[in-house]
């Protein structure tokens, strides 16, 4: 984990950030989808710790899967070793 700041925003009363942004700023060397699957093995719960979101890339006409993660989940992930 590097010392670059990761900003959390208030969405519907919860402070969250993009899991993809967290992954990128953490400089994890494995692909996002594999990393997030490994993160979920640590007992995080959908709707409590993270929320699935879909982003539409209109240029490539694709739907990109991302997740909003809570501050608490971000803190816990930062202590994990991959």
CSV table of C-alpha atoms in Angstrom, one decimal:
chain,number,residue,atom,x,y,z
A,1,UNK,CA,0.0,0.0,0.0
A,2,UNK,CA,1.4,3.4,-0.9
A,3,UNK,CA,0.7,6.7,0.8
A,4,UNK,CA,-1.5,8.2,-1.9
A,5,UNK,CA,-4.8,9.4,-0.6
A,6,UNK,CA,-8.0,7.7,-1.4
A,7,UNK,CA,-11.1,9.9,-1.3
A,8,UNK,CA,-14.4,8.7,0.0
A,9,UNK,CA,-17.7,10.4,-0.9
A,10,UNK,CA,-21.1,10.4,0.8
A,11,UNK,CA,-23.6,8.3,-1.1
A,12,UNK,CA,-27.0,7.9,0.6
A,13,UNK,CA,-25.6,8.4,4.0
A,14,UNK,CA,-22.6,6.1,3.7
A,15,UNK,CA,-19.0,7.2,3.0
A,16,UNK,CA,-17.8,5.1,0.0
A,17,UNK,CA,-15.2,4.9,-2.7
A,18,UNK,CA,-14.8,2.9,-5.9
A,19,UNK,CA,-13.2,-0.5,-5.4
A,20,UNK,CA,-11.5,-0.1,-8.8
A,21,UNK,CA,-10.0,3.2,-7.7
A,22,UNK,CA,-8.9,1.7,-4.4
A,23,UNK,CA,-7.3,-1.2,-6.3
A,24,UNK,CA,-5.5,1.1,-8.7
A,25,UNK,CA,-4.2,3.5,-6.0
A,26,UNK,CA,-3.1,0.5,-3.8
A,27,UNK,CA,-0.9,-0.6,-6.8
A,28,UNK,CA,-2.0,-4.3,-6.5
A,29,UNK,CA,-0.4,-6.3,-9.2
A,30,UNK,CA,-3.2,-8.8,-9.8
A,31,UNK,CA,-6.2,-8.0,-12.0
A,32,UNK,CA,-9.1,-6.2,-10.3
A,33,UNK,CA,-11.6,-9.1,-10.7
A,34,UNK,CA,-9.2,-11.6,-9.1
A,35,UNK,CA,-8.2,-9.2,-6.3
A,36,UNK,CA,-11.8,-8.4,-5.4
A,37,UNK,CA,-12.8,-12.1,-5.3
A,38,UNK,CA,-9.9,-12.6,-2.8
A,39,UNK,CA,-11.0,-9.6,-0.8
A,40,UNK,CA,-14.5,-11.1,-0.5
A,41,UNK,CA,-13.0,-14.3,1.0
A,42,UNK,CA,-12.4,-12.2,4.2
A,43,UNK,CA,-16.1,-12.1,5.0
A,44,UNK,CA,-17.3,-8.8,3.6
A,45,UNK,CA,-21.1,-8.6,3.0
A,46,UNK,CA,-22.9,-7.1,0.0
A,47,UNK,CA,-25.2,-4.3,1.2
A,48,UNK,CA,-23.3,-3.8,4.4
A,49,UNK,CA,-19.6,-3.4,3.4
A,50,UNK,CA,-19.9,-3.0,-0.4
A,51,UNK,CA,-22.5,-2.3,-3.0
A,52,UNK,CA,-22.3,-3.4,-6.6
A,53,UNK,CA,-22.5,-0.7,-9.3
A,54,UNK,CA,-22.4,-0.8,-13.0
A,55,UNK,CA,-20.8,1.9,-15.1
A,56,UNK,CA,-21.6,2.3,-18.8
A,57,UNK,CA,-18.8,3.0,-21.1
A,58,UNK,CA,-20.6,4.6,-24.0
A,59,UNK,CA,-17.6,4.7,-26.3
A,60,UNK,CA,-17.1,0.9,-26.2
A,61,UNK,CA,-20.8,0.1,-25.5
A,62,UNK,CA,-19.8,-2.0,-22.5
A,63,UNK,CA,-21.0,-2.3,-18.9
A,64,UNK,CA,-18.2,-2.1,-16.4
A,65,UNK,CA,-18.6,-3.8,-13.0
A,66,UNK,CA,-17.4,-1.8,-10.0
A,67,UNK,CA,-18.3,-1.7,-6.3
A,68,UNK,CA,-18.7,1.1,-3.7
A,69,UNK,CA,-16.8,0.0,-0.6
A,70,UNK,CA,-17.2,1.5,2.9
A,71,UNK,CA,-14.5,3.3,4.8
A,72,UNK,CA,-14.4,0.3,7.2
A,73,UNK,CA,-13.9,-2.1,4.4
A,74,UNK,CA,-11.2,0.1,2.9
A,75,UNK,CA,-9.4,0.2,6.2
A,76,UNK,CA,-9.6,-3.6,6.6
A,77,UNK,CA,-8.4,-4.2,3.0
A,78,UNK,CA,-5.4,-2.0,3.6
A,79,UNK,CA,-4.2,-4.4,6.3
A,80,UNK,CA,-4.4,-7.4,4.0
A,81,UNK,CA,-1.4,-8.8,2.1
A,82,UNK,CA,-1.8,-10.0,-1.5
